[in-house]
PDB file of C-alpha atoms in Angstrom:
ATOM      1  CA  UNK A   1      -4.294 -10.447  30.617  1.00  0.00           C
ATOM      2  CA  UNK A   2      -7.557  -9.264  29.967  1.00  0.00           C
ATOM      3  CA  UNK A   3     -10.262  -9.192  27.193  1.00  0.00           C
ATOM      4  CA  UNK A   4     -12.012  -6.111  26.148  1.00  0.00           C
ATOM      5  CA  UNK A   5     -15.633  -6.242  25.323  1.00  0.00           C
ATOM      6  CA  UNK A   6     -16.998  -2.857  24.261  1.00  0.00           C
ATOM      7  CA  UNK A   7     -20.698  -0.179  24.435  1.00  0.00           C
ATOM      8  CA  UNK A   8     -21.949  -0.136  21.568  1.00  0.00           C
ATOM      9  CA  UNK A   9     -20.456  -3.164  20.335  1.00  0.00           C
ATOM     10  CA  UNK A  10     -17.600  -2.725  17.732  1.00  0.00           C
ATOM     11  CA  UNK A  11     -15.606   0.449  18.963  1.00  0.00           C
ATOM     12  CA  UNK A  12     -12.376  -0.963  17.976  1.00  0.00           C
ATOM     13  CA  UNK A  13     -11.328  -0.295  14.860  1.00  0.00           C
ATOM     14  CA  UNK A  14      -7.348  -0.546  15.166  1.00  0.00           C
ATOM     15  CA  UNK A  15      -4.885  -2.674  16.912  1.00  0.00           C
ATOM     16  CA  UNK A  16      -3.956  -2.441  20.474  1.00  0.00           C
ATOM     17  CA  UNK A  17      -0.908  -0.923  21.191  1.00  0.00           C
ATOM     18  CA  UNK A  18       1.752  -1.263  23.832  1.00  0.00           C
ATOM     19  CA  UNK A  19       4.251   1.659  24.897  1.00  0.00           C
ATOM     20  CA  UNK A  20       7.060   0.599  26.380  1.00  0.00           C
ATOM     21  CA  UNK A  21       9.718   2.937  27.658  1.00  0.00           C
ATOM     22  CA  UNK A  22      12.570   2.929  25.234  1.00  0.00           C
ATOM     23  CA  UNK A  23      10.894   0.805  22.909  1.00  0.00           C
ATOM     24  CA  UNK A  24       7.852   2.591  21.659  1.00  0.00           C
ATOM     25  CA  UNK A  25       4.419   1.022  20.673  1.00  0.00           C
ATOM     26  CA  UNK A  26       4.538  -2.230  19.670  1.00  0.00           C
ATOM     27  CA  UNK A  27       1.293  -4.100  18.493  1.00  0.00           C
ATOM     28  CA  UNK A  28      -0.128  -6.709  21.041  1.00  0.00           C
ATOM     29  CA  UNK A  29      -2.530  -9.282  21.438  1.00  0.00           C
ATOM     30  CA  UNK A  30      -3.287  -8.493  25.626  1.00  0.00           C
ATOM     31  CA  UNK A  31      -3.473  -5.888  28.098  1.00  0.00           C
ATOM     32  CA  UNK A  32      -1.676  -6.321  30.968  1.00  0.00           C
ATOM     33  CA  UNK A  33      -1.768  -4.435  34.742  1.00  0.00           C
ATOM     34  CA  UNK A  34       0.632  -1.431  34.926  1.00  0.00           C
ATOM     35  CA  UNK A  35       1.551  -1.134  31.608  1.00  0.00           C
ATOM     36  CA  UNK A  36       0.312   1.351  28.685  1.00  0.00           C
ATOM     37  CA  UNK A  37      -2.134   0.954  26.028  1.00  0.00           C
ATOM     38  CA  UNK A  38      -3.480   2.948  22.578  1.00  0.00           C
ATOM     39  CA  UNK A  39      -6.755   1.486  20.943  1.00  0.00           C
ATOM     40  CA  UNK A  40      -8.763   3.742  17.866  1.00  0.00           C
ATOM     41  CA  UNK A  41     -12.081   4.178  18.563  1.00  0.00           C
ATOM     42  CA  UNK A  42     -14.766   4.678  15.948  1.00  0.00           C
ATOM     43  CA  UNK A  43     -17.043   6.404  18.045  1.00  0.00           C
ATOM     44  CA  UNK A  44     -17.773   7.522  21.790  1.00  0.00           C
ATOM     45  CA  UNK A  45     -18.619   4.359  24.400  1.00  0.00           C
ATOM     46  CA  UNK A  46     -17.445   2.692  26.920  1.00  0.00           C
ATOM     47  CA  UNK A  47     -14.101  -0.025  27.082  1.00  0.00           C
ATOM     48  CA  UNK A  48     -14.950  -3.227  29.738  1.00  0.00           C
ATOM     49  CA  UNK A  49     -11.995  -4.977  30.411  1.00  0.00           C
ATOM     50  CA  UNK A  50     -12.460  -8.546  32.068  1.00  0.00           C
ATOM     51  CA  UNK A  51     -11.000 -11.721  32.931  1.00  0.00           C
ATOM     52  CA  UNK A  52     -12.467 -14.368  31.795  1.00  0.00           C
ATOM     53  CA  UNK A  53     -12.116 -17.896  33.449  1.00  0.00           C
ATOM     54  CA  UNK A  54     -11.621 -19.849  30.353  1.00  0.00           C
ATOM     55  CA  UNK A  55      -9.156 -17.955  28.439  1.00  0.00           C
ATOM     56  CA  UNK A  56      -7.247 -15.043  29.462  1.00  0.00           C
ATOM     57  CA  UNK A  57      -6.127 -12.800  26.354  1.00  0.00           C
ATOM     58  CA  UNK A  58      -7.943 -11.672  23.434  1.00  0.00           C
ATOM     59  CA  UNK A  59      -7.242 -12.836  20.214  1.00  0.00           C
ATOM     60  CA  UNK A  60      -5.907 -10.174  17.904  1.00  0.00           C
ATOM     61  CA  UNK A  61      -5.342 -11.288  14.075  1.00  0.00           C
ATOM     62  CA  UNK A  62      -1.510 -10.593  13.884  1.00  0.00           C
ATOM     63  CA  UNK A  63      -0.680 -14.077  13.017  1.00  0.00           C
ATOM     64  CA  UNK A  64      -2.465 -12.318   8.959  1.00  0.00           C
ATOM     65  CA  UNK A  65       0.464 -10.522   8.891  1.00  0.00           C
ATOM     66  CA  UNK A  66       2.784 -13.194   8.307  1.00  0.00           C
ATOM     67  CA  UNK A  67       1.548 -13.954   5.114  1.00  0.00           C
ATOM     68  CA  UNK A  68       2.687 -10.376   3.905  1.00  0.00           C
ATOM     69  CA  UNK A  69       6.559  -9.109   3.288  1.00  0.00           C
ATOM     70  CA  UNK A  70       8.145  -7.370   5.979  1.00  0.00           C
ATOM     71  CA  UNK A  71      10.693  -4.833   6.316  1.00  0.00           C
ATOM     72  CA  UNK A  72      11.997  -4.477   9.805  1.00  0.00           C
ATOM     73  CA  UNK A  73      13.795  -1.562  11.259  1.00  0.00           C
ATOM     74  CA  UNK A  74      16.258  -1.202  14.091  1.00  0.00           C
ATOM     75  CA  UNK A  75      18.261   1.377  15.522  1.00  0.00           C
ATOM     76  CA  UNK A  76      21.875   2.045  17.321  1.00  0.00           C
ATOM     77  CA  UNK A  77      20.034   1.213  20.686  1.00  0.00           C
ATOM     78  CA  UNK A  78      18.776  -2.003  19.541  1.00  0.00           C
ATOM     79  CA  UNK A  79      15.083  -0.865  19.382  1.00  0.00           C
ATOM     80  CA  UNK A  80      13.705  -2.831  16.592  1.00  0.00           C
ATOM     81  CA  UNK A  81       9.959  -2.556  14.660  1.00  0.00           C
ATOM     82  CA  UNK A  82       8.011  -4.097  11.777  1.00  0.00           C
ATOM     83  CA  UNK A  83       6.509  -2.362   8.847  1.00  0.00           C
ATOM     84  CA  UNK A  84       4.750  -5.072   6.528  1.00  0.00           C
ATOM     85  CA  UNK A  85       3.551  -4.891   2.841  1.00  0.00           C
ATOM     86  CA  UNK A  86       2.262  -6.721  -0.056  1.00  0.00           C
ATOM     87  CA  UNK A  87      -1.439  -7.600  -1.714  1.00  0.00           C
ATOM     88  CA  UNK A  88      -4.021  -8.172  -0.505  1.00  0.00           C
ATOM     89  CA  UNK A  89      -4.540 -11.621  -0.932  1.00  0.00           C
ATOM     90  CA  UNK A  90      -4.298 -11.977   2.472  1.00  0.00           C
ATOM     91  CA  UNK A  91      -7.917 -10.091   3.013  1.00  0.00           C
ATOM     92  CA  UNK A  92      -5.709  -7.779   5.634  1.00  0.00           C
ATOM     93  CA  UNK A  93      -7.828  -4.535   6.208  1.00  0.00           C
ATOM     94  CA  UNK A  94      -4.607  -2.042   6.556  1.00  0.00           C
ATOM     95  CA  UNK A  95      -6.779   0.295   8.424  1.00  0.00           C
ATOM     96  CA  UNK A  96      -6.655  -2.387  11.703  1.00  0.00           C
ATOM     97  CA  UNK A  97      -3.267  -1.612  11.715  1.00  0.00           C
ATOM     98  CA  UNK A  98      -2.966   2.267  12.158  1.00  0.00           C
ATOM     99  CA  UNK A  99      -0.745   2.884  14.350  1.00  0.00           C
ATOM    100  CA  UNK A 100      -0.758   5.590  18.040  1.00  0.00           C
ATOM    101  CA  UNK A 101       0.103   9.360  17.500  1.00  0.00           C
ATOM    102  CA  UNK A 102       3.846   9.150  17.142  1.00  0.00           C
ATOM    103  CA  UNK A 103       6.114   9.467  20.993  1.00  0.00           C
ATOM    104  CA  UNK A 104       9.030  11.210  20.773  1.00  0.00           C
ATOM    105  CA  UNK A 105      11.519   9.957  23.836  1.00  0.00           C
ATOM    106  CA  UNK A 106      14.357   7.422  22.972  1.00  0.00           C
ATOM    107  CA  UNK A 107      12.386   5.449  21.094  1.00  0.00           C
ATOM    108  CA  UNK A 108      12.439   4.248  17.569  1.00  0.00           C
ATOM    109  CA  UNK A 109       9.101   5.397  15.563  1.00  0.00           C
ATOM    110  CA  UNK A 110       8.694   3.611  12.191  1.00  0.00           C
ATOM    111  CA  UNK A 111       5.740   3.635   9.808  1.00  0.00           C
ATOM    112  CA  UNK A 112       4.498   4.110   6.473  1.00  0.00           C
ATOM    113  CA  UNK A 113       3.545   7.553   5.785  1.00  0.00           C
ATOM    114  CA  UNK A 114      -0.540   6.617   6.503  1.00  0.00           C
ATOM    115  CA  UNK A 115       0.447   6.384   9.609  1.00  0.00           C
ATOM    116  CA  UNK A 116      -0.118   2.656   9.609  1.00  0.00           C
ATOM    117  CA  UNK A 117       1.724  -0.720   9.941  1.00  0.00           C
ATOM    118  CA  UNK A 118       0.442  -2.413   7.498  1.00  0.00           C
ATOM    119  CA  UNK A 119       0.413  -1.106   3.470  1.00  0.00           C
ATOM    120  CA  UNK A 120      -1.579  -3.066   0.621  1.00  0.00           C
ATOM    121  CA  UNK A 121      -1.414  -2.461  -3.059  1.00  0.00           C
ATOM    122  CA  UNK A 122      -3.219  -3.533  -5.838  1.00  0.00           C
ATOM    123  CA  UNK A 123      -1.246  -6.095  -8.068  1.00  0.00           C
ATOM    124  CA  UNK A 124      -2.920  -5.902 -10.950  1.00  0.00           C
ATOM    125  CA  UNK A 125      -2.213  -2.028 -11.392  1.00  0.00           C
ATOM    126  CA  UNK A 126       0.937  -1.365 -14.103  1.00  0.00           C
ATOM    127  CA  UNK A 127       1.559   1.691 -12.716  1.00  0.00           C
ATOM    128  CA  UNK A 128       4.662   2.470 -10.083  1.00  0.00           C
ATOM    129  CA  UNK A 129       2.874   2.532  -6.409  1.00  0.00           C
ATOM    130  CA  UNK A 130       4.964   4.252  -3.586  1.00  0.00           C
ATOM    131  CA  UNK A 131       4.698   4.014  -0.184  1.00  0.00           C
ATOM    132  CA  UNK A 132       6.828   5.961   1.882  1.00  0.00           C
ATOM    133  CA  UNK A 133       8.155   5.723   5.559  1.00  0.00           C
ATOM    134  CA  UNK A 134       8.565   7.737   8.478  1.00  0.00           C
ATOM    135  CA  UNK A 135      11.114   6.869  10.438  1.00  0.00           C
ATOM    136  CA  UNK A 136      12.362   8.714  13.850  1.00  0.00           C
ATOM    137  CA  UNK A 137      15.443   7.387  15.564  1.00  0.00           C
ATOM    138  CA  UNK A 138      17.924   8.685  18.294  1.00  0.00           C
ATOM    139  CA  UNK A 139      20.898   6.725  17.507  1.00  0.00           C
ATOM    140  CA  UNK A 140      22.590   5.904  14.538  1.00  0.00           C
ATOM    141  CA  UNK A 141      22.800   3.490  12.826  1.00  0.00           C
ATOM    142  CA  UNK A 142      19.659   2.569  10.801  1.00  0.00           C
ATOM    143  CA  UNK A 143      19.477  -1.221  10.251  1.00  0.00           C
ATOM    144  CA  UNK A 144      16.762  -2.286   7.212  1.00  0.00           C
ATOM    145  CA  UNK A 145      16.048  -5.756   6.919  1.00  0.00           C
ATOM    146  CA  UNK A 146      13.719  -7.794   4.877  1.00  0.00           C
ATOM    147  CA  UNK A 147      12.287 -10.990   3.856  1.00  0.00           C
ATOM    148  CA  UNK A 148       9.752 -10.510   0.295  1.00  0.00           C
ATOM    149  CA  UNK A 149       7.986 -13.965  -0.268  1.00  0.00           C
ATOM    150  CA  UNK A 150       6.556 -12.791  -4.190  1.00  0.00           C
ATOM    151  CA  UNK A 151       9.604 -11.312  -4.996  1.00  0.00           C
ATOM    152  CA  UNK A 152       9.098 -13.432  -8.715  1.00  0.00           C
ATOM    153  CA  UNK A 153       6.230 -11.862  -9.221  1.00  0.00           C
ATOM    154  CA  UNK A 154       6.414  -7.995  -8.175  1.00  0.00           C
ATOM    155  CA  UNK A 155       9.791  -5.665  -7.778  1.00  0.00           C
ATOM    156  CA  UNK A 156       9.658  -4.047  -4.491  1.00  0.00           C
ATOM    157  CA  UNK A 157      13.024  -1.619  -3.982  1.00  0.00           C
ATOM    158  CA  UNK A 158      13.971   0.397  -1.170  1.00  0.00           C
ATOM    159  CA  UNK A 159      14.670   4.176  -2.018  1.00  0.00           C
ATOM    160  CA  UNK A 160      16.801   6.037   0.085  1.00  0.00           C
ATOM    161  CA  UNK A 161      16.412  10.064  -0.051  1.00  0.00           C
ATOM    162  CA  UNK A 162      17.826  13.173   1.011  1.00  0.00           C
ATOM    163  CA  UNK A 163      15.997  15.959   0.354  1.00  0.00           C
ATOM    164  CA  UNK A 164      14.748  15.557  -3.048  1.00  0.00           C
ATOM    165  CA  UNK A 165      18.255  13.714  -4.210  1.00  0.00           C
ATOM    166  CA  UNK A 166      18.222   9.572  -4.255  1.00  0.00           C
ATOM    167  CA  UNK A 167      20.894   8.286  -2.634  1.00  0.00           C
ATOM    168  CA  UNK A 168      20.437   4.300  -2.833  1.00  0.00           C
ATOM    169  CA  UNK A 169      18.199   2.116  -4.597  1.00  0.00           C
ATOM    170  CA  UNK A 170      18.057  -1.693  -2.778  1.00  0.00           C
ATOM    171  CA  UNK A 171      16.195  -4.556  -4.639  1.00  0.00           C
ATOM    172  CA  UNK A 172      14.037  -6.034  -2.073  1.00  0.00           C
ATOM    173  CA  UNK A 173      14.853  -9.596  -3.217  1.00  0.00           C
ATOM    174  CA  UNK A 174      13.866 -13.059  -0.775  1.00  0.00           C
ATOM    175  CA  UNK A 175      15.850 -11.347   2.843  1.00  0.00           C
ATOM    176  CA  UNK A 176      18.766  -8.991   3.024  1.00  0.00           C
ATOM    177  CA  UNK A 177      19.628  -5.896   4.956  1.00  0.00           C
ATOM    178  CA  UNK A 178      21.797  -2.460   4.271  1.00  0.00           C
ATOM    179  CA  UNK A 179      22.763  -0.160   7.220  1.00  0.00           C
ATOM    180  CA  UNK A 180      22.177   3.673   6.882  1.00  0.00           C
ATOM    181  CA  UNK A 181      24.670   5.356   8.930  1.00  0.00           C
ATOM    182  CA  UNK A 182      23.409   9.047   8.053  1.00  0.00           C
ATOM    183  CA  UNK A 183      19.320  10.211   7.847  1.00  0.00           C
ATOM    184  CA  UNK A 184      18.066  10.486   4.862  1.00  0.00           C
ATOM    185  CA  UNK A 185      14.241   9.751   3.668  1.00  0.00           C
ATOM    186  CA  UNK A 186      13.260   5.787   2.917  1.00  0.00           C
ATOM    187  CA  UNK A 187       9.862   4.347   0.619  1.00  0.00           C
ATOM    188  CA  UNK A 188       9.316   1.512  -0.803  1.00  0.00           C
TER     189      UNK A 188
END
């Protein structure tokens, strides 16, 4: 494992990302010899990867997302990733958590439609806020699963679409899952 130390200081502005064949990207915490890596960069410089003698990963705040709701997606292969959502009392910046130009292979792709991991809303608006997903698999079936910590104080529902037509509409209520066994469009 190896930390990254950057010229000018503060390049990084999203989460490092593994690819793994079959799997996708998947957000890490290390880089590791002979595998693949994604990183945003904010600006032109230079990425110095060490190891140091002390420690030997970099510390990458993923252990913020657990105080948000997630929604986890898996597909007829078993390939399995995590969207997460909720306020921002957590002080999660959601733009960290944009996530690598999509890979199309066997792999499963899911994200919101910002092309990011990680959606916050603001609770004290009244008005409906949407977020939708993307969501690219090569074997059926779709597997959505959740566990929603504040579900007594905000409705979250899962809207399945085809086309413009709404199929289901799933209360997103403490943990649960549904299967979707045909493509269609999901948002919460």
């Amino acid at each position: 494992s190896t930390f990254i130390t950057t010229v000018p200081d503060s390049l990084i502005i999203s989460n490092l990302w593994e690819y793994t064949s079959g799997t996708g990207y998947l957000s890490t915490s290390m880089i590791q010899p002979g595998r693949g890596y994604w990183v945003k960069s904010k600006a032109v410089g230079k990425f110095i990867l060490s190891v140091p003698f002390a420690s030997m990963s970099k510390s990458i705040p993923n252990d913020q997302l657990q105080r948000l709701n997630v929604l986890s997606v898996s597909d007829g292969y078993g390939n399995k990733q995590n969207l997460f959502f909720g306020t921002n009392s957590a002080g999660i910046n959601p733009d960290f958590y944009e996530m690598p130009p999509a890979f199309s292979g066997n792999s499963l792709d899911v994200r919101f439609k910002s092309q990011k991991m990680v959606e916050i809303f603001d609770e004290n608006s009244l008005n409906l806020q949407e977020f939708r997903l993307i969501l690219e698999a090569k074997k059926m079936p779709i597997i959505f699963s959740w566990r929603v910590d504040n579900y007594e104080k905000i409705n979250y529902i899962l809207v399945e679409t085809i086309g413009n037509k709404i199929v289901s509409e799933t209360p997103l209520q403490r943990s649960g899952s549904f299967v979707i066994r045909k493509i269609g469009r999901a948002h919460v």
